[in-house]
mmCIF file of C-alpha atoms in Angstrom:
data_model
loop_
_atom_site.group_PDB
_atom_site.id
_atom_site.type_symbol
_atom_site.label_atom_id
_atom_site.label_comp_id
_atom_site.label_asym_id
_atom_site.label_seq_id
_atom_site.Cartn_x
_atom_site.Cartn_y
_atom_site.Cartn_z
ATOM 1 C CA MET A 1 -1.410 -25.934 8.255
ATOM 2 C CA ARG A 2 -3.139 -23.108 10.154
ATOM 3 C CA ALA A 3 -4.423 -21.644 6.877
ATOM 4 C CA LEU A 4 -5.803 -25.045 5.851
ATOM 5 C CA ILE A 5 -7.564 -25.480 9.202
ATOM 6 C CA LYS A 6 -9.045 -21.985 8.944
ATOM 7 C CA LYS A 7 -10.278 -22.744 5.429
ATOM 8 C CA MET A 8 -11.922 -25.966 6.602
ATOM 9 C CA VAL A 9 -13.578 -24.209 9.554
ATOM 10 C CA TYR A 10 -15.401 -21.940 7.112
ATOM 11 C CA GLN A 11 -16.018 -24.513 4.380
ATOM 12 C CA VAL A 12 -17.726 -27.163 6.512
ATOM 13 C CA PRO A 13 -20.754 -24.987 7.436
ATOM 14 C CA GLY A 14 -21.165 -24.255 3.732
ATOM 15 C CA TRP A 15 -21.240 -27.955 2.906
ATOM 16 C CA LEU A 16 -23.828 -28.467 5.654
ATOM 17 C CA GLY A 17 -26.130 -25.783 4.247
ATOM 18 C CA VAL A 18 -25.629 -23.322 7.108
ATOM 19 C CA TYR A 19 -24.865 -20.374 4.833
ATOM 20 C CA HIS A 20 -27.905 -21.107 2.675
ATOM 21 C CA ALA A 21 -30.122 -21.017 5.766
ATOM 22 C CA LEU A 22 -28.549 -17.782 6.972
ATOM 23 C CA ARG A 23 -28.979 -16.155 3.557
ATOM 24 C CA LYS A 24 -32.693 -16.964 3.704
ATOM 25 C CA ARG A 25 -32.827 -15.333 7.129
ATOM 26 C CA HIS A 26 -31.420 -12.132 5.600
ATOM 27 C CA GLN A 27 -33.385 -12.333 2.341
ATOM 28 C CA ASN A 28 -34.972 -8.914 2.915
ATOM 29 C CA GLU A 29 -31.590 -7.269 3.369
ATOM 30 C CA ALA A 30 -28.765 -6.297 1.038
ATOM 31 C CA VAL A 31 -25.043 -6.938 1.171
ATOM 32 C CA VAL A 32 -22.646 -4.198 0.067
ATOM 33 C CA LEU A 33 -18.999 -5.128 -0.491
ATOM 34 C CA THR A 34 -16.053 -2.732 -0.241
ATOM 35 C CA TYR A 35 -13.001 -3.224 -2.416
ATOM 36 C CA HIS A 36 -10.022 -0.956 -2.966
ATOM 37 C CA GLY A 37 -7.976 -2.626 -5.661
ATOM 38 C CA VAL A 38 -7.627 -5.668 -7.912
ATOM 39 C CA VAL A 39 -4.252 -6.796 -9.262
ATOM 40 C CA PRO A 40 -3.057 -9.876 -11.179
ATOM 41 C CA GLY A 41 -0.945 -10.920 -8.188
ATOM 42 C CA VAL A 42 1.260 -9.674 -5.375
ATOM 43 C CA PRO A 43 4.812 -9.091 -6.676
ATOM 44 C CA ALA A 44 7.310 -11.452 -5.078
ATOM 45 C CA ASN A 45 9.571 -8.557 -4.073
ATOM 46 C CA ARG A 46 6.833 -6.632 -2.209
ATOM 47 C CA PRO A 47 5.323 -7.359 1.230
ATOM 48 C CA ARG A 48 1.793 -8.742 1.250
ATOM 49 C CA PHE A 49 0.826 -6.117 3.848
ATOM 50 C CA GLU A 50 1.277 -3.461 1.166
ATOM 51 C CA TYR A 51 -1.557 -5.189 -0.739
ATOM 52 C CA ARG A 52 -3.680 -5.964 2.344
ATOM 53 C CA ASN A 53 -6.772 -4.137 1.033
ATOM 54 C CA PHE A 54 -6.444 -5.509 -2.496
ATOM 55 C CA VAL A 55 -7.467 -8.833 -3.999
ATOM 56 C CA THR A 56 -6.075 -10.731 -6.960
ATOM 57 C CA THR A 57 -7.987 -11.032 -10.222
ATOM 58 C CA ALA A 58 -8.518 -14.745 -9.503
ATOM 59 C CA GLN A 59 -9.943 -13.979 -6.064
ATOM 60 C CA PHE A 60 -12.151 -11.226 -7.438
ATOM 61 C CA GLU A 61 -13.642 -13.357 -10.189
ATOM 62 C CA ASN A 62 -14.352 -16.194 -7.749
ATOM 63 C CA GLN A 63 -16.017 -13.745 -5.367
ATOM 64 C CA ILE A 64 -18.178 -12.128 -8.046
ATOM 65 C CA ARG A 65 -19.153 -15.526 -9.451
ATOM 66 C CA THR A 66 -20.194 -16.618 -5.955
ATOM 67 C CA MET A 67 -22.189 -13.444 -5.323
ATOM 68 C CA VAL A 68 -24.076 -13.740 -8.606
ATOM 69 C CA LYS A 69 -24.908 -17.345 -7.750
ATOM 70 C CA HIS A 70 -26.489 -16.495 -4.386
ATOM 71 C CA TYR A 71 -27.679 -12.870 -4.699
ATOM 72 C CA ARG A 72 -29.102 -10.581 -7.353
ATOM 73 C CA PRO A 73 -26.909 -7.693 -8.552
ATOM 74 C CA LEU A 74 -28.026 -4.230 -7.440
ATOM 75 C CA LYS A 75 -27.288 -0.768 -8.764
ATOM 76 C CA VAL A 76 -26.242 1.993 -6.400
ATOM 77 C CA ALA A 77 -29.389 3.919 -7.387
ATOM 78 C CA ASP A 78 -31.475 1.148 -5.807
ATOM 79 C CA PHE A 79 -30.362 2.483 -2.426
ATOM 80 C CA TYR A 80 -31.855 5.945 -2.879
ATOM 81 C CA ARG A 81 -34.717 5.628 -5.365
ATOM 82 C CA GLU A 82 -38.186 5.601 -3.825
ATOM 83 C CA ASP A 83 -39.028 2.432 -5.749
ATOM 84 C CA GLY A 84 -35.654 0.829 -5.042
ATOM 85 C CA GLU A 85 -35.864 -2.714 -3.665
ATOM 86 C CA VAL A 86 -32.624 -4.013 -2.188
ATOM 87 C CA GLY A 87 -33.725 -7.197 -0.411
ATOM 88 C CA GLY A 88 -31.755 -10.267 -1.445
ATOM 89 C CA GLY A 89 -29.297 -8.213 -3.471
ATOM 90 C CA PHE A 90 -25.649 -7.227 -3.446
ATOM 91 C CA LEU A 91 -23.688 -4.175 -4.518
ATOM 92 C CA VAL A 92 -19.982 -3.997 -5.331
ATOM 93 C CA THR A 93 -18.197 -0.765 -4.403
ATOM 94 C CA PHE A 94 -14.618 0.436 -4.795
ATOM 95 C CA ASP A 95 -12.976 3.235 -2.829
ATOM 96 C CA ASP A 96 -10.190 5.654 -3.837
ATOM 97 C CA GLY A 97 -10.019 5.505 -7.652
ATOM 98 C CA PHE A 98 -6.993 3.338 -8.470
ATOM 99 C CA VAL A 99 -6.306 2.578 -12.131
ATOM 100 C CA ASN A 100 -6.328 -1.142 -11.376
ATOM 101 C CA ASN A 101 -10.096 -0.777 -10.864
ATOM 102 C CA TYR A 102 -10.335 0.156 -14.541
ATOM 103 C CA ARG A 103 -7.762 -2.327 -15.835
ATOM 104 C CA TYR A 104 -8.739 -5.448 -13.919
ATOM 105 C CA ALA A 105 -12.000 -5.061 -11.965
ATOM 106 C CA MET A 106 -14.219 -3.543 -14.635
ATOM 107 C CA PRO A 107 -13.758 -6.357 -17.214
ATOM 108 C CA ILE A 108 -14.737 -8.957 -14.606
ATOM 109 C CA LEU A 109 -17.792 -6.989 -13.517
ATOM 110 C CA LYS A 110 -18.874 -6.623 -17.152
ATOM 111 C CA LYS A 111 -18.394 -10.350 -17.729
ATOM 112 C CA TYR A 112 -20.912 -11.136 -14.986
ATOM 113 C CA GLY A 113 -23.315 -8.301 -15.755
ATOM 114 C CA VAL A 114 -22.609 -6.455 -12.511
ATOM 115 C CA GLU A 115 -22.617 -2.682 -12.038
ATOM 116 C CA GLY A 116 -19.973 -1.546 -9.575
ATOM 117 C CA CYS A 117 -19.931 1.872 -7.951
ATOM 118 C CA PHE A 118 -16.478 3.458 -7.930
ATOM 119 C CA PHE A 119 -15.979 6.188 -5.328
ATOM 120 C CA ILE A 120 -13.116 8.419 -6.460
ATOM 121 C CA THR A 121 -10.854 10.895 -4.676
ATOM 122 C CA THR A 122 -11.295 13.656 -7.221
ATOM 123 C CA ASN A 123 -8.163 15.726 -6.539
ATOM 124 C CA LEU A 124 -5.976 12.677 -7.261
ATOM 125 C CA ILE A 125 -7.636 11.601 -10.513
ATOM 126 C CA GLY A 126 -5.306 12.176 -13.463
ATOM 127 C CA THR A 127 -2.238 12.666 -11.244
ATOM 128 C CA ARG A 128 0.696 10.516 -10.182
ATOM 129 C CA ASN A 129 0.300 11.590 -6.568
ATOM 130 C CA PHE A 130 -0.058 9.073 -3.771
ATOM 131 C CA LEU A 131 -3.069 8.822 -1.516
ATOM 132 C CA TRP A 132 -1.587 10.009 1.782
ATOM 133 C CA THR A 133 -2.443 6.851 3.723
ATOM 134 C CA GLU A 134 -0.765 4.756 1.021
ATOM 135 C CA GLU A 135 2.311 6.988 0.977
ATOM 136 C CA VAL A 136 2.795 6.413 4.700
ATOM 137 C CA THR A 137 2.778 2.630 4.277
ATOM 138 C CA ARG A 138 4.977 2.760 1.166
ATOM 139 C CA ARG A 139 7.677 4.872 2.800
ATOM 140 C CA LEU A 140 7.729 2.777 5.966
ATOM 141 C CA GLU A 141 7.931 -0.447 3.953
ATOM 142 C CA MET A 142 10.666 0.718 1.572
ATOM 143 C CA THR A 143 12.954 2.764 3.811
ATOM 144 C CA ARG A 144 16.322 1.509 4.989
ATOM 145 C CA MET A 145 16.255 3.815 7.987
ATOM 146 C CA PRO A 146 16.315 1.911 11.307
ATOM 147 C CA ALA A 147 13.665 4.096 12.956
ATOM 148 C CA VAL A 148 11.501 7.184 12.620
ATOM 149 C CA GLU A 149 10.626 9.670 15.378
ATOM 150 C CA LEU A 150 7.291 11.465 15.192
ATOM 151 C CA THR A 151 5.564 13.753 17.658
ATOM 152 C CA PHE A 152 1.932 13.084 18.435
ATOM 153 C CA GLU A 153 0.964 13.897 22.036
ATOM 154 C CA GLN A 154 4.687 13.493 22.711
ATOM 155 C CA PRO A 155 7.735 12.352 20.722
ATOM 156 C CA GLN A 156 7.602 8.666 19.873
ATOM 157 C CA THR A 157 10.197 6.479 18.180
ATOM 158 C CA PHE A 158 9.059 3.692 15.875
ATOM 159 C CA ALA A 159 11.588 0.953 15.122
ATOM 160 C CA LEU A 160 11.774 -0.077 11.462
ATOM 161 C CA GLY A 161 14.459 -2.751 11.543
ATOM 162 C CA SER A 162 12.295 -5.766 10.760
ATOM 163 C CA ARG A 163 9.266 -6.473 8.577
ATOM 164 C CA GLU A 164 7.141 -6.934 11.706
ATOM 165 C CA GLU A 165 8.311 -3.601 13.144
ATOM 166 C CA ARG A 166 7.530 -1.760 9.903
ATOM 167 C CA LEU A 167 4.080 -3.328 9.786
ATOM 168 C CA GLY A 168 3.379 -2.340 13.385
ATOM 169 C CA ALA A 169 4.680 1.183 12.803
ATOM 170 C CA SER A 170 2.471 1.594 9.739
ATOM 171 C CA GLN A 171 -0.638 0.542 11.627
ATOM 172 C CA GLN A 172 0.069 2.756 14.634
ATOM 173 C CA ILE A 173 1.151 5.839 12.690
ATOM 174 C CA ARG A 174 -1.759 5.785 10.249
ATOM 175 C CA LYS A 175 -4.232 5.294 13.096
ATOM 176 C CA LYS A 176 -2.878 8.346 14.918
ATOM 177 C CA MET A 177 -2.672 10.456 11.759
ATOM 178 C CA LYS A 178 -6.310 9.757 10.899
ATOM 179 C CA LEU A 179 -7.289 11.651 14.043
ATOM 180 C CA MET A 180 -5.403 14.790 12.984
ATOM 181 C CA GLY A 181 -6.787 17.945 11.454
ATOM 182 C CA PRO A 182 -5.492 19.181 8.069
ATOM 183 C CA ALA A 183 -2.633 21.426 9.276
ATOM 184 C CA PRO A 184 -1.081 18.933 11.743
ATOM 185 C CA LEU A 185 -1.468 16.186 9.139
ATOM 186 C CA ARG A 186 0.412 18.206 6.502
ATOM 187 C CA LYS A 187 3.191 18.898 9.011
ATOM 188 C CA MET A 188 3.400 15.238 9.971
ATOM 189 C CA MET A 189 3.604 14.151 6.310
ATOM 190 C CA ALA A 190 6.389 16.668 5.667
ATOM 191 C CA ASP A 191 8.296 15.351 8.688
ATOM 192 C CA LEU A 192 7.855 11.748 7.565
ATOM 193 C CA ARG A 193 9.054 12.555 4.039
ATOM 194 C CA GLU A 194 12.115 14.335 5.382
ATOM 195 C CA GLN A 195 13.113 11.508 7.714
ATOM 196 C CA LEU A 196 12.453 8.799 5.112
ATOM 197 C CA SER A 197 13.863 10.677 2.135
ATOM 198 C CA ASP A 198 15.803 7.593 1.015
ATOM 199 C CA VAL A 199 12.518 6.360 -0.505
ATOM 200 C CA ALA A 200 11.937 7.685 -4.022
ATOM 201 C CA ALA A 201 9.245 10.357 -4.057
ATOM 202 C CA GLU A 202 8.168 9.491 -7.597
ATOM 203 C CA MET A 203 6.066 6.463 -8.455
ATOM 204 C CA SER A 204 7.898 3.904 -10.575
ATOM 205 C CA ARG A 205 6.334 2.162 -13.572
ATOM 206 C CA GLU A 206 6.376 -1.083 -11.597
ATOM 207 C CA GLU A 207 4.272 0.539 -8.875
ATOM 208 C CA GLU A 208 1.499 1.808 -11.143
ATOM 209 C CA ASP A 209 -0.799 -1.199 -10.744
ATOM 210 C CA ARG A 210 -0.653 -0.651 -6.997
ATOM 211 C CA TYR A 211 -0.698 3.130 -6.555
ATOM 212 C CA LEU A 212 -1.631 4.985 -9.753
ATOM 213 C CA MET A 213 -5.037 6.644 -9.949
ATOM 214 C CA MET A 214 -7.328 6.620 -12.976
ATOM 215 C CA THR A 215 -7.446 9.455 -15.474
ATOM 216 C CA TRP A 216 -10.689 11.303 -16.126
ATOM 217 C CA GLU A 217 -10.843 9.648 -19.538
ATOM 218 C CA GLU A 218 -10.771 6.246 -17.825
ATOM 219 C CA VAL A 219 -13.434 7.371 -15.350
ATOM 220 C CA ARG A 220 -15.677 8.411 -18.240
ATOM 221 C CA ASP A 221 -15.026 5.086 -19.967
ATOM 222 C CA MET A 222 -16.160 3.341 -16.792
ATOM 223 C CA LEU A 223 -19.498 5.100 -17.164
ATOM 224 C CA LYS A 224 -19.744 4.110 -20.837
ATOM 225 C CA ASN A 225 -19.201 0.503 -19.772
ATOM 226 C CA GLY A 226 -22.119 0.434 -17.363
ATOM 227 C CA GLN A 227 -20.358 1.296 -14.123
ATOM 228 C CA ALA A 228 -21.319 4.042 -11.646
ATOM 229 C CA ILE A 229 -19.152 6.831 -10.214
ATOM 230 C CA GLY A 230 -19.459 8.480 -6.811
ATOM 231 C CA SER A 231 -17.455 10.742 -4.529
ATOM 232 C CA HIS A 232 -14.795 9.725 -2.017
ATOM 233 C CA THR A 233 -14.241 13.439 -1.215
ATOM 234 C CA HIS A 234 -11.738 15.723 -2.925
ATOM 235 C CA ASN A 235 -8.593 15.036 -0.852
ATOM 236 C CA HIS A 236 -9.488 11.978 1.276
ATOM 237 C CA PRO A 237 -9.573 13.681 4.705
ATOM 238 C CA MET A 238 -11.252 12.177 7.736
ATOM 239 C CA LEU A 239 -14.310 14.415 7.438
ATOM 240 C CA ALA A 240 -15.130 14.548 11.152
ATOM 241 C CA THR A 241 -11.700 16.081 11.900
ATOM 242 C CA LEU A 242 -12.441 19.131 9.713
ATOM 243 C CA PRO A 243 -14.084 22.440 10.608
ATOM 244 C CA GLU A 244 -17.608 22.573 9.187
ATOM 245 C CA GLU A 245 -16.726 24.923 6.341
ATOM 246 C CA MET A 246 -13.858 22.652 5.249
ATOM 247 C CA SER A 247 -15.916 19.449 5.289
ATOM 248 C CA PHE A 248 -18.582 21.226 3.241
ATOM 249 C CA GLU A 249 -15.948 22.289 0.697
ATOM 250 C CA GLU A 250 -14.545 18.754 0.456
ATOM 251 C CA LEU A 251 -17.995 17.449 -0.406
ATOM 252 C CA ARG A 252 -18.824 20.326 -2.747
ATOM 253 C CA LEU A 253 -15.535 20.296 -4.662
ATOM 254 C CA SER A 254 -15.725 16.565 -5.277
ATOM 255 C CA ARG A 255 -19.361 16.773 -6.360
ATOM 256 C CA ASP A 256 -18.670 19.655 -8.737
ATOM 257 C CA LYS A 257 -15.584 18.009 -10.251
ATOM 258 C CA ILE A 258 -17.515 14.843 -11.058
ATOM 259 C CA ARG A 259 -20.335 16.908 -12.557
ATOM 260 C CA GLU A 260 -17.866 18.870 -14.687
ATOM 261 C CA GLU A 261 -15.741 15.964 -15.909
ATOM 262 C CA CYS A 262 -18.441 13.317 -16.328
ATOM 263 C CA GLN A 263 -21.521 15.393 -17.097
ATOM 264 C CA ILE A 264 -23.578 13.427 -14.572
ATOM 265 C CA PRO A 265 -25.109 14.325 -11.203
ATOM 266 C CA CYS A 266 -22.987 13.230 -8.246
ATOM 267 C CA GLN A 267 -25.438 11.710 -5.780
ATOM 268 C CA THR A 268 -23.428 9.131 -3.833
ATOM 269 C CA LEU A 269 -20.431 9.184 -1.499
ATOM 270 C CA SER A 270 -18.343 6.828 0.579
ATOM 271 C CA TYR A 271 -16.782 8.236 3.729
ATOM 272 C CA PRO A 272 -12.970 8.005 3.879
ATOM 273 C CA ASN A 273 -12.119 5.306 6.418
ATOM 274 C CA GLY A 274 -15.854 4.980 7.038
ATOM 275 C CA GLU A 275 -15.914 4.103 10.731
ATOM 276 C CA ARG A 276 -18.430 5.702 13.098
ATOM 277 C CA GLU A 277 -15.989 8.354 14.285
ATOM 278 C CA ASN A 278 -15.278 9.484 10.701
ATOM 279 C CA PHE A 279 -18.651 11.114 10.024
ATOM 280 C CA SER A 280 -21.309 12.910 12.039
ATOM 281 C CA PRO A 281 -24.894 14.212 11.925
ATOM 282 C CA LYS A 282 -23.485 17.513 10.639
ATOM 283 C CA ILE A 283 -21.740 15.760 7.738
ATOM 284 C CA LYS A 284 -25.003 14.022 6.843
ATOM 285 C CA GLU A 285 -26.769 17.386 6.905
ATOM 286 C CA GLN A 286 -24.154 18.809 4.531
ATOM 287 C CA LEU A 287 -24.614 15.862 2.177
ATOM 288 C CA ARG A 288 -28.345 16.498 2.014
ATOM 289 C CA GLU A 289 -27.742 20.208 1.405
ATOM 290 C CA LEU A 290 -25.452 19.347 -1.520
ATOM 291 C CA ASP A 291 -28.006 16.953 -3.066
ATOM 292 C CA TYR A 292 -26.181 13.728 -2.272
ATOM 293 C CA ARG A 293 -28.777 10.958 -2.037
ATOM 294 C CA CYS A 294 -26.849 8.349 -0.041
ATOM 295 C CA ALA A 295 -23.496 7.675 1.625
ATOM 296 C CA PHE A 296 -21.677 4.481 2.557
ATOM 297 C CA SER A 297 -19.797 3.776 5.765
ATOM 298 C CA GLN A 298 -17.449 0.900 6.579
ATOM 299 C CA ILE A 299 -19.659 -0.513 9.327
ATOM 300 C CA PRO A 300 -19.924 -4.275 8.612
ATOM 301 C CA LEU A 301 -23.690 -4.858 8.734
ATOM 302 C CA PHE A 302 -26.604 -5.438 6.353
ATOM 303 C CA ASN A 303 -28.913 -2.849 4.769
ATOM 304 C CA ASP A 304 -32.651 -2.848 4.203
ATOM 305 C CA ARG A 305 -35.287 -0.411 2.955
ATOM 306 C CA HIS A 306 -35.357 1.269 6.385
ATOM 307 C CA SER A 307 -31.594 1.875 6.620
ATOM 308 C CA ASP A 308 -30.349 5.433 7.035
ATOM 309 C CA PRO A 309 -29.388 6.359 3.439
ATOM 310 C CA TYR A 310 -26.469 8.424 4.785
ATOM 311 C CA GLU A 311 -25.116 5.564 6.882
ATOM 312 C CA LEU A 312 -25.300 2.534 4.615
ATOM 313 C CA ARG A 313 -23.164 -0.373 5.750
ATOM 314 C CA ARG A 314 -20.507 -2.372 3.907
ATOM 315 C CA PHE A 315 -18.360 -5.463 4.373
ATOM 316 C CA ASN A 316 -14.669 -4.994 3.531
ATOM 317 C CA VAL A 317 -12.974 -7.595 1.320
ATOM 318 C CA SER A 318 -9.223 -8.044 1.722
ATOM 319 C CA LEU A 319 -6.331 -10.094 0.366
ATOM 320 C CA GLU A 320 -6.177 -12.569 3.243
ATOM 321 C CA LEU A 321 -9.941 -13.215 3.397
ATOM 322 C CA PRO A 322 -10.687 -16.718 2.063
ATOM 323 C CA LEU A 323 -13.793 -17.081 -0.088
ATOM 324 C CA ALA A 324 -15.467 -19.345 2.478
ATOM 325 C CA ALA A 325 -14.777 -16.790 5.225
ATOM 326 C CA MET A 326 -16.293 -14.052 3.069
ATOM 327 C CA GLU A 327 -19.387 -16.193 2.519
ATOM 328 C CA ALA A 328 -19.678 -16.732 6.269
ATOM 329 C CA ARG A 329 -19.324 -13.050 7.048
ATOM 330 C CA ILE A 330 -21.908 -11.815 4.570
ATOM 331 C CA ALA A 331 -24.316 -14.597 5.541
ATOM 332 C CA GLY A 332 -24.302 -13.179 9.064
ATOM 333 C CA LEU A 333 -22.199 -15.826 10.817
#
């Protein structure tokens, strides 16, 4: 009942023409959407929280169809070319580099004539390794251990007995870990793996749609099919936690790997996590030095021709976001 009421709350303004009026108000601005993954559906034996930043293929197609109806599709290059005009447009972006982007998102984008920009974590492409933030959630969700004890400022015990406790632990632990530098983060991951060693370290075939990254061959095929590729760094660190020489290397290594594997210039980046505390004026300076032309944050606002090209804003799209609520958000409600 609550879900139905929420849906109606967002649908009624649409029926009354409110969203149309708001879109006209923002007609000189652009909407950029952030996705992470697209899957046919959430497996019945897995918690929905594990897929919180994904959408289903049905959701994705409905969203793209709606965007094409109300906005004009943009290319990522429109945000850094001198003659680029972004007003009244939308851009679809994907972070991380999951294979489901290739399997399920790309065909839908092609169907509607939309170029997406896929920001990839280059050191994970072509591997079966987990993105570290995803590994944390996976282990906490799948373990049968009743609790885990981790030391941040001081030792802290996180109960894992119920689904709600595991969800809360995942949110708290990942939030704290994102503030860590590389060495403490590696130590914390090793500790977590040791305590939750009952969870299989290897990715199963059934988990591939959720966790597997693309291969370089698939990345290159994306380009052949009219999609764009950008950097999401080399190892997915929170850039602002790194010493300057390490953040520079993260940006350089990712840029060079994309150049080498795809034979294209790497001119765009999305910041891991993408909140204000995850990048800095120094990071922007490094991007300019390395010939990046623009970078995307996760700050949920609009963009226009005067926006800082190294702090472009995006709206995140998630599993539990109804289409009407998405329309409201990107209309500025």
